[in-house]
Structures are given as C-alpha cells and as structure tokens.
Tab-separated table of C-alpha atoms in Angstrom:
chain	number	residue	atom	x	y	z
A	30	MET	CA	4.182	40.702	-2.047
A	31	SER	CA	7.094	38.259	-2.310
A	32	LYS	CA	6.454	34.787	-3.633
A	33	PRO	CA	5.890	32.214	-0.872
A	34	LYS	CA	8.832	29.870	-0.401
A	35	LEU	CA	6.446	26.915	-0.612
A	36	PHE	CA	5.707	27.792	-4.227
A	37	GLU	CA	9.269	28.381	-5.375
A	38	PRO	CA	10.555	25.706	-7.783
A	39	ILE	CA	13.224	23.311	-6.574
A	40	THR	CA	15.597	21.123	-8.601
A	41	ILE	CA	16.645	17.770	-7.140
A	42	ASP	CA	19.398	16.280	-9.261
A	43	GLY	CA	17.936	16.549	-12.766
A	44	LEU	CA	14.292	16.864	-11.708
A	45	THR	CA	12.666	20.294	-11.290
A	46	LEU	CA	9.479	20.537	-9.226
A	47	ALA	CA	7.122	23.480	-9.678
A	48	ASN	CA	6.663	23.858	-5.911
A	49	ARG	CA	7.650	22.297	-2.577
A	50	ILE	CA	4.490	20.233	-1.983
A	51	VAL	CA	5.027	16.475	-2.300
A	52	ILE	CA	2.222	13.914	-2.289
A	53	ALA	CA	3.464	11.127	-0.039
A	54	PRO	CA	2.930	7.423	-0.830
A	55	MET	CA	-0.437	6.126	0.369
A	56	CYS	CA	-1.251	2.410	0.287
A	57	GLN	CA	-4.615	1.668	-1.311
A	58	TYR	CA	-4.797	-2.111	-0.731
A	59	SER	CA	-6.558	-2.438	-4.066
A	60	ALA	CA	-4.185	-4.410	-6.295
A	61	GLU	CA	-4.741	-7.887	-7.727
A	62	ASP	CA	-1.700	-10.171	-7.413
A	63	GLY	CA	0.445	-7.053	-7.273
A	64	ARG	CA	-1.134	-5.545	-10.362
A	65	MET	CA	-2.580	-2.034	-10.327
A	66	THR	CA	-6.287	-1.786	-11.168
A	67	ASP	CA	-8.752	0.843	-12.355
A	68	TRP	CA	-8.878	2.117	-8.781
A	69	HIS	CA	-5.284	3.271	-9.072
A	70	ALA	CA	-6.067	5.179	-12.260
A	71	ILE	CA	-8.924	6.946	-10.441
A	72	HIS	CA	-6.908	7.596	-7.286
A	73	LEU	CA	-3.681	8.754	-8.950
A	74	GLY	CA	-5.668	10.571	-11.648
A	75	SER	CA	-7.274	12.717	-8.972
A	76	LEU	CA	-4.013	13.495	-7.227
A	77	VAL	CA	-2.106	14.324	-10.397
A	78	LEU	CA	-4.531	17.221	-10.982
A	79	SER	CA	-3.947	18.644	-7.494
A	80	GLY	CA	-1.282	21.238	-8.277
A	81	ALA	CA	1.382	19.602	-6.071
A	82	GLY	CA	4.993	19.485	-7.182
A	83	LEU	CA	5.410	15.695	-7.110
A	84	LEU	CA	3.186	12.618	-6.843
A	85	THR	CA	4.619	9.473	-5.233
A	86	ILE	CA	3.101	6.064	-5.981
A	87	GLU	CA	2.307	4.008	-2.895
A	88	ALA	CA	4.690	1.532	-1.272
A	89	THR	CA	5.379	-0.930	-4.076
A	90	ALA	CA	6.685	-4.374	-3.158
A	91	VAL	CA	9.821	-5.637	-4.866
A	92	LEU	CA	8.838	-9.267	-4.144
A	93	PRO	CA	5.440	-10.917	-3.507
A	94	GLU	CA	6.393	-11.767	0.085
A	95	GLY	CA	7.404	-8.121	0.606
A	96	ARG	CA	3.788	-6.922	0.399
A	97	ILE	CA	2.062	-5.658	3.523
A	98	SER	CA	-1.119	-7.399	2.359
A	99	ASP	CA	-2.070	-9.566	-0.591
A	100	ALA	CA	-3.757	-6.462	-2.084
A	101	ASP	CA	-0.574	-4.368	-2.267
A	102	VAL	CA	0.926	-3.044	-5.487
A	103	GLY	CA	4.078	-4.765	-6.749
A	104	LEU	CA	6.710	-4.256	-9.408
A	105	TRP	CA	8.465	-7.601	-9.584
A	106	ASP	CA	7.556	-9.095	-12.981
A	107	ASP	CA	6.315	-8.253	-16.456
A	108	GLU	CA	2.640	-8.482	-15.428
A	109	THR	CA	2.943	-5.987	-12.563
A	110	GLU	CA	5.006	-3.695	-14.761
A	111	ALA	CA	2.455	-3.831	-17.587
A	112	ALA	CA	-0.428	-3.050	-15.205
A	113	MET	CA	1.425	-0.030	-13.853
A	114	ALA	CA	2.246	1.102	-17.383
A	115	ARG	CA	-1.451	1.155	-18.265
A	116	VAL	CA	-2.288	3.308	-15.244
A	117	LEU	CA	0.611	5.671	-15.890
A	118	GLU	CA	-0.385	6.092	-19.523
A	119	THR	CA	-3.870	7.178	-18.449
A	120	VAL	CA	-2.663	9.519	-15.714
A	121	ARG	CA	0.109	11.160	-17.697
A	122	ARG	CA	-2.202	11.929	-20.582
A	123	HIS	CA	-3.835	14.653	-18.495
A	124	SER	CA	-1.045	16.140	-16.364
A	125	PRO	CA	2.676	16.941	-16.625
A	126	MET	CA	3.221	16.461	-12.873
A	127	PRO	CA	6.388	14.401	-12.171
A	128	ILE	CA	5.685	10.969	-10.702
A	129	ALA	CA	7.913	9.008	-8.323
A	130	ILE	CA	7.545	5.514	-6.876
A	131	GLN	CA	8.330	4.165	-3.431
A	132	LEU	CA	9.988	0.733	-3.504
A	133	ALA	CA	9.476	-1.356	-0.398
A	134	HIS	CA	9.641	-4.661	1.436
A	135	ALA	CA	7.476	-5.106	4.530
A	136	GLY	CA	9.638	-7.715	6.279
A	137	ARG	CA	7.999	-8.944	9.491
A	138	LYS	CA	5.038	-6.570	8.963
A	139	ALA	CA	3.976	-8.439	5.810
A	140	SER	CA	1.147	-10.979	5.418
A	141	THR	CA	-1.577	-8.882	7.033
A	142	ALA	CA	-5.250	-8.263	6.334
A	143	ARG	CA	-6.285	-4.981	4.726
A	144	PRO	CA	-6.915	-2.203	7.284
A	145	TRP	CA	-10.692	-2.306	6.821
A	146	ASP	CA	-10.536	-6.059	7.422
A	147	GLY	CA	-8.771	-5.585	10.740
A	148	GLY	CA	-5.122	-5.343	9.630
A	149	LYS	CA	-4.017	-8.323	11.734
A	150	GLN	CA	-1.281	-10.721	10.699
A	151	ILE	CA	-2.424	-13.660	8.555
A	152	ALA	CA	-0.759	-16.979	9.396
A	153	PRO	CA	1.413	-18.612	6.713
A	154	ASP	CA	-0.986	-21.540	6.300
A	155	ALA	CA	-4.133	-19.367	6.059
A	156	PRO	CA	-5.623	-17.963	2.838
A	157	ASN	CA	-3.781	-14.830	1.661
A	158	GLY	CA	-0.992	-15.440	4.173
A	159	TRP	CA	2.681	-16.363	3.832
A	160	GLN	CA	5.852	-16.787	5.859
A	161	THR	CA	7.448	-13.454	6.667
A	162	VAL	CA	11.163	-12.675	6.805
A	163	ALA	CA	13.152	-10.188	8.866
A	164	PRO	CA	16.632	-9.434	10.192
A	165	SER	CA	15.869	-11.618	13.227
A	166	GLY	CA	13.153	-14.065	14.247
A	167	VAL	CA	11.355	-11.474	16.383
A	168	PRO	CA	7.654	-10.887	15.630
A	169	TYR	CA	6.208	-7.376	15.417
A	170	THR	CA	3.498	-8.157	17.960
A	171	PRO	CA	3.833	-10.804	20.689
A	172	GLY	CA	1.788	-13.787	19.624
A	173	ASP	CA	2.306	-13.207	15.906
A	174	HIS	CA	3.868	-15.957	13.820
A	175	ALA	CA	7.608	-15.281	14.004
A	176	PRO	CA	9.501	-14.209	10.870
A	177	VAL	CA	12.394	-16.224	9.501
A	178	ALA	CA	15.768	-14.537	9.947
A	179	LEU	CA	17.281	-13.777	6.555
A	180	ASP	CA	20.430	-15.633	5.554
A	181	ALA	CA	23.010	-14.485	3.018
A	182	ALA	CA	21.018	-15.849	0.073
A	183	GLY	CA	17.840	-14.128	1.288
A	184	LEU	CA	19.635	-10.816	1.685
A	185	ALA	CA	21.064	-11.066	-1.821
A	186	GLU	CA	17.656	-11.914	-3.279
A	187	ILE	CA	16.026	-8.870	-1.694
A	188	ARG	CA	18.864	-6.523	-2.614
A	189	ASP	CA	18.729	-7.723	-6.217
A	190	ALA	CA	14.926	-7.410	-6.233
A	191	PHE	CA	15.140	-3.742	-5.231
A	192	ALA	CA	17.558	-3.157	-8.113
A	193	ALA	CA	15.362	-5.068	-10.571
A	194	SER	CA	12.299	-3.027	-9.556
A	195	ALA	CA	14.320	0.173	-9.987
A	196	ARG	CA	15.157	-0.894	-13.546
A	197	ARG	CA	11.476	-1.535	-14.218
A	198	ALA	CA	10.677	1.915	-12.783
A	199	ALA	CA	13.197	3.406	-15.192
A	200	ARG	CA	11.581	1.602	-18.126
A	201	LEU	CA	8.225	3.010	-17.053
A	202	GLY	CA	9.692	6.498	-17.281
A	203	LEU	CA	9.135	7.269	-13.614
A	204	ASP	CA	10.863	10.474	-12.608
A	205	ALA	CA	12.265	9.376	-9.252
A	206	VAL	CA	12.545	6.438	-6.867
A	207	GLN	CA	12.124	6.521	-3.108
A	208	ILE	CA	13.450	3.650	-0.998
A	209	HIS	CA	11.227	2.862	1.989
A	210	ALA	CA	13.403	2.574	5.106
A	211	ALA	CA	10.752	3.789	7.560
A	212	HIS	CA	7.591	2.809	9.449
A	213	GLY	CA	8.903	-0.495	10.759
A	214	TYR	CA	9.283	-2.199	7.397
A	215	LEU	CA	12.239	-4.357	6.420
A	216	LEU	CA	15.019	-1.794	5.990
A	217	HIS	CA	13.925	0.013	9.156
A	218	GLN	CA	13.922	-3.376	10.899
A	219	PHE	CA	17.616	-3.690	10.065
A	220	LEU	CA	18.342	-0.207	11.399
A	221	SER	CA	16.633	-0.523	14.783
A	222	PRO	CA	18.288	-2.482	17.608
A	223	ILE	CA	14.800	-3.491	18.768
A	224	SER	CA	14.106	-5.613	15.686
A	225	ASN	CA	17.687	-6.364	14.628
A	226	GLN	CA	19.231	-8.809	17.076
A	227	ARG	CA	21.739	-10.331	14.663
A	228	THR	CA	25.281	-11.177	15.723
A	229	ASP	CA	26.850	-11.144	12.254
A	230	GLU	CA	28.096	-8.187	10.170
A	231	TYR	CA	24.502	-6.972	9.740
A	232	GLY	CA	23.733	-6.550	13.442
A	233	GLY	CA	25.052	-5.057	16.650
A	234	SER	CA	26.824	-1.761	16.012
A	235	LEU	CA	25.213	1.143	14.195
A	236	GLU	CA	27.625	0.610	11.313
A	237	ASN	CA	26.526	-3.003	11.014
A	238	ARG	CA	22.809	-2.238	11.308
A	239	MET	CA	23.106	0.332	8.514
A	240	ARG	CA	24.989	-2.084	6.260
A	241	PHE	CA	22.079	-3.809	4.490
A	242	PRO	CA	19.970	-0.666	3.954
A	243	LEU	CA	23.049	1.013	2.472
A	244	GLU	CA	23.692	-2.009	0.239
A	245	VAL	CA	20.114	-1.750	-1.006
A	246	PHE	CA	20.556	1.969	-1.646
A	247	ASP	CA	23.769	1.349	-3.608
A	248	ALA	CA	22.033	-1.323	-5.714
A	249	VAL	CA	19.063	0.926	-6.510
A	250	ARG	CA	21.236	3.952	-7.240
A	251	ALA	CA	23.306	1.869	-9.678
A	252	ALA	CA	20.166	0.492	-11.373
A	253	PHE	CA	18.273	3.781	-11.807
A	254	PRO	CA	19.432	6.410	-14.337
A	255	LYS	CA	21.967	8.715	-12.683
A	256	GLU	CA	20.166	11.873	-13.841
A	257	ARG	CA	16.980	10.843	-11.971
A	258	PRO	CA	16.696	11.218	-8.173
A	259	VAL	CA	16.820	8.382	-5.666
A	260	SER	CA	15.610	9.428	-2.211
A	261	VAL	CA	15.145	7.516	1.041
A	262	ARG	CA	12.282	7.701	3.517
A	263	VAL	CA	13.431	7.203	7.090
A	264	SER	CA	11.808	7.049	10.499
A	265	GLY	CA	13.615	9.635	12.615
A	266	SER	CA	12.635	7.838	15.823
A	267	ASP	CA	11.035	4.605	17.000
A	268	TRP	CA	9.587	6.568	19.941
A	269	VAL	CA	10.708	3.653	22.151
A	270	ASP	CA	13.548	3.771	24.689
A	271	GLY	CA	16.578	1.928	23.370
A	272	GLY	CA	15.368	2.023	19.775
A	273	TRP	CA	16.259	3.941	16.639
A	274	ASP	CA	16.503	7.665	17.344
A	275	GLU	CA	17.325	11.096	15.973
A	276	ALA	CA	21.099	10.823	16.473
A	277	GLN	CA	21.308	7.514	14.595
A	278	THR	CA	19.080	8.940	11.846
A	279	VAL	CA	21.557	11.779	11.342
A	280	VAL	CA	24.441	9.316	10.948
A	281	PHE	CA	22.408	7.268	8.456
A	282	ALA	CA	21.409	10.386	6.505
A	283	ARG	CA	25.041	11.468	6.205
A	284	ALA	CA	26.010	7.996	4.967
A	285	LEU	CA	23.235	8.140	2.359
A	286	GLU	CA	24.364	11.572	1.206
A	287	GLU	CA	27.930	10.297	0.790
A	288	ARG	CA	26.609	7.510	-1.443
A	289	GLY	CA	24.661	9.869	-3.684
A	290	ALA	CA	21.186	10.056	-2.173
A	291	SER	CA	19.160	12.864	-3.734
A	292	ALA	CA	16.917	13.674	-0.747
A	293	ILE	CA	15.850	12.399	2.671
A	294	HIS	CA	12.168	12.170	3.636
A	295	VAL	CA	11.845	12.167	7.441
A	296	SER	CA	8.889	10.435	9.078
A	297	SER	CA	8.848	8.401	12.320
A	298	GLY	CA	7.504	5.416	14.212
A	299	GLY	CA	5.986	2.167	13.018
A	300	LEU	CA	8.557	-0.280	14.349
A	301	ASP	CA	7.164	-1.308	17.733
A	302	PRO	CA	3.620	-1.366	19.184
A	303	ALA	CA	5.063	0.173	22.390
A	304	GLN	CA	5.797	3.452	20.604
A	305	ALA	CA	4.714	6.601	22.448
A	306	ILE	CA	4.304	9.167	19.667
A	307	PRO	CA	3.690	12.802	20.673
A	308	VAL	CA	1.138	13.311	17.907
A	309	GLY	CA	0.246	16.897	17.057
A	310	PRO	CA	0.814	19.490	14.336
A	311	ASN	CA	4.482	19.524	13.218
A	312	TYR	CA	5.355	16.693	15.631
A	313	GLN	CA	7.913	15.241	13.197
A	314	VAL	CA	9.381	18.550	12.012
A	315	PRO	CA	12.137	18.606	14.684
A	316	LEU	CA	13.376	15.277	13.304
A	317	ALA	CA	13.488	16.742	9.786
A	318	ARG	CA	15.248	19.829	11.143
A	319	ALA	CA	17.976	17.699	12.738
A	320	VAL	CA	18.620	15.941	9.423
A	321	LYS	CA	18.464	19.231	7.506
A	322	GLN	CA	21.176	20.674	9.743
A	323	ALA	CA	23.403	17.653	9.110
A	324	VAL	CA	23.211	17.233	5.312
A	325	SER	CA	23.294	19.444	2.249
A	326	ILE	CA	20.754	17.504	0.166
A	327	PRO	CA	17.033	18.385	0.259
A	328	VAL	CA	14.975	17.206	3.224
A	329	VAL	CA	11.232	16.530	3.229
A	330	ALA	CA	9.078	17.009	6.348
A	331	VAL	CA	5.767	15.200	6.875
A	332	GLY	CA	3.147	14.618	9.545
A	333	LEU	CA	-0.093	16.469	10.348
A	334	ILE	CA	0.722	19.328	7.996
A	335	THR	CA	-2.735	20.699	7.239
A	336	GLU	CA	-2.586	24.510	7.100
A	337	ALA	CA	-1.130	26.931	4.559
A	338	GLN	CA	0.848	29.092	6.975
A	339	GLN	CA	2.101	25.986	8.760
A	340	ALA	CA	3.495	24.491	5.545
A	341	GLU	CA	4.999	27.817	4.471
A	342	ALA	CA	6.728	28.275	7.833
A	343	ILE	CA	8.384	24.856	7.633
A	344	VAL	CA	10.147	25.662	4.372
A	345	ALA	CA	10.564	29.424	4.926
A	346	THR	CA	12.425	28.912	8.217
A	347	GLY	CA	14.652	26.216	6.712
A	348	ASP	CA	13.399	23.341	8.856
A	349	ALA	CA	12.948	21.407	5.599
A	350	ASP	CA	13.096	22.032	1.867
A	351	LEU	CA	9.753	20.416	1.040
A	352	VAL	CA	6.613	19.265	2.838
A	353	ALA	CA	4.758	16.029	2.161
A	354	VAL	CA	1.050	15.455	2.635
A	355	ALA	CA	-0.975	12.250	2.603
A	356	ARG	CA	-4.258	12.078	4.507
A	357	THR	CA	-4.543	15.856	4.142
A	358	ILE	CA	-4.719	15.599	0.355
A	359	LEU	CA	-6.970	12.538	0.411
A	360	TYR	CA	-9.462	14.645	2.334
A	361	ASP	CA	-8.950	17.678	0.080
A	362	PRO	CA	-7.521	16.687	-3.346
A	363	HIS	CA	-7.118	20.373	-4.258
A	364	TRP	CA	-5.297	21.280	-1.057
A	365	PRO	CA	-2.405	22.876	-3.010
A	366	TRP	CA	-4.949	25.166	-4.750
A	367	HIS	CA	-6.340	26.316	-1.432
A	368	VAL	CA	-2.876	26.799	0.068
A	369	ALA	CA	-1.770	28.794	-2.966
A	370	ALA	CA	-4.871	30.975	-2.692
A	371	GLU	CA	-4.211	31.752	0.956
A	372	LEU	CA	-0.518	32.496	0.360
A	373	GLY	CA	-1.052	34.557	-2.803
A	374	ALA	CA	0.659	32.066	-5.138
A	375	GLN	CA	-0.326	30.288	-8.350
A	376	VAL	CA	-0.711	26.660	-9.382
A	377	ALA	CA	-1.026	24.887	-12.722
A	378	ALA	CA	-4.388	23.315	-13.507
A	379	PRO	CA	-5.961	21.460	-16.441
A	380	SER	CA	-7.826	23.584	-18.956
A	381	GLN	CA	-11.060	21.776	-18.079
A	382	TYR	CA	-10.888	23.253	-14.543
A	383	LEU	CA	-9.835	26.834	-15.325
A	384	ARG	CA	-13.408	28.132	-15.261
A	385	SER	CA	-13.556	27.248	-11.553
A	386	GLN	CA	-11.228	30.204	-10.884
A	387	PRO	CA	-12.671	32.079	-7.860
A	388	ARG	CA	-13.428	35.751	-8.377
A	389	GLN	CA	-11.218	36.801	-5.499
A	390	TYR	CA	-8.242	34.816	-6.871
A	391	ARG	CA	-8.239	35.797	-10.547
A	392	ASP	CA	-4.696	34.567	-11.227
A	393	LEU	CA	-4.658	31.496	-8.983
A	394	LEU	CA	-5.078	28.794	-11.635
A	395	GLN	CA	-2.714	28.820	-14.592
A	396	PRO	CA	-2.942	26.489	-17.612
A	397	TYR	CA	-0.345	23.779	-17.981
A	398	ALA	CA	2.700	24.970	-19.905
C-alpha cells in the first residue's frame, strides 16, 4: 500500500515537516500581562506530543493594545519573551516537533472580554479595556466604542512592532513565523473595503488596501532569519457582499509570493457580524484551492477537517499542500495518531507512550529519531 500523501514529509524553505498536519493557532486567554503561564506549558505540552508536523503558538500580540483581550499572549518586551522562553524550554525538552508562532494585532476587535465572560467589547475607561485602533474609525459592531483611525506614526509603530516581535521569535529559536492577516483583525481590516474607508495611499484601490499588510510582511521577513519560513494567514472571503473575496485573496497571495512568503494559510470570515458563512465540512477548501492554483508556494487548508479520509483527499487531490486543525485536536489531542492508523501510516511518539501501541497497528507509533 502506498504511503498516504498526508504523511509524506514536506520542506518549506529550510524547515522540513514530518507530515502535512499543522496545528493551527488557538487563543487560550490565559496570559498575565501578555506573559505565558503554566497553562500554556500544559496546553502546548499536550499538543507537541500529538504526532502533527508543526505546532503553531496562538495569536501573539506585538503590542499591548493589539491583544484581543487582556488575557492574550504577547511578545513585545523582555518579560513576555522570558515567559515564553520558559514554556518553550519545558515543551521542547520532550518533543522535537517544530514550533511556529503567529504574530498579530487585533485592531478594532481588541479590548474584549474573554469568550467565557461574554466576549463583548470593553470600553476604554472600564477595567481591562483600552482605546482600539483601526484603518478607519468604523466599529466592528454598531454601538461599540469606535476605533481611532491610524495615522502615519501609528502605522510605523505597528509595523516596527511586528518586526521587533519577529526578532524576539528568532531569539527564542522558533522555527517559523505566521503573520495574522485573517479573521477580521488589523491587517485584514486594511484589506477589506468594509473596514478600510481611508482616502489616502492605504485605502481605496486593492493596491492601496494591500499596502500596509505588505509593508508589515516585508518588515517581518527582513527581521526573521532568511532560512526560516514566514507564512501569512488570510481570510479568503468576508462572506459579505462588497467585502474581501476570493479574487482579491488571489491577488494578495501572488503579491506575498513575489515578496518571499513561504506559505499561505487560507481561512475565512471574521470581519463583519453580517457574514453568512456556509459552514460545513471542507467549506473553506475551495478558497484554498483557488490560492493553490495561483501560486507555487505551499498552501494550507483549514476548517471543519475532522476525518482521516477527508484530510487525505485534500492533499492527495492537490487542493492544498497541508491541512490545519484546531478544535479537532483540542477534542482529540492524538488525532494524528488515529488518522495515521486509519490511513496505514506511522507517527513519531515519545518513548513513554510506545507501550500504548494497539495490537492491530503494530508499527503505528515510532520512537523519536
């Protein structure tokens, strides 16, 4: 039986992954002043033993005001860097899995309560709240406190903060950086004509709306070692008439490839509460396919990928080069083991777990090299 495509290695720039399963960033809302805590060691420690090809640290704010909530992880100063270093030291001690980080700024979707506390916007003058910023002074939800439109100095500060966080990520030895330009956060806000109503060189035409996200990409790519990948996560559609869509995503993806992007991770939605998302298995795969057909760099598909044959089909047919999972692997932290078993493949596992090898899958679990 031929080896499943999902479990073939792939090399992205200088980074080789053992298989095509990527653990997507998942916010935990469990940091203290941007600093990772013991929870992150537990959470990431579980996922790094999963057998996936790559683990991505949750959306990590490049500035305090770029956090979604006051409990978000950050990487903007020595204290946040040191806290992350402690967690990484613990996690890496027990697994060779490559680890990436997603760098982010929430823009107008910042200053919110944690999801289990309601997730609503917190006013600037309330505890744990602050003034948000965005391309334009248009709130995410009618009735929310409006963001302040960024001026030239604000744009420069954020661009430089992304680069500074990328340098800290390099010092931490992280294997790759992903720039968050999806889900309605700041860089996506610049891309979409719904949230970007500027009349200067950063608004209006598609070229202008792409300008700041591309400037941020250039700054991060220059700051992060050239032999390590820098990818971008995009929303392939706002799912709102007149918003960001598949055709614009393709143009943006091509521009990123020209500038040296290592991969494109295609998600969707998150920009406007009016979105009408056709949720179902593989609902975002057509968006990934459109990008895959337009660029030569690897493309990652994500979204309600829960079954072994489903994941294998996505990569085997060429719709994408990799699949990403989030809630699926939170529910089943050994999902890659179970997928490998069903497809007749193998995964690496810690020696402490090898005796769990099922009788019917004698060669499923292999010790770390």
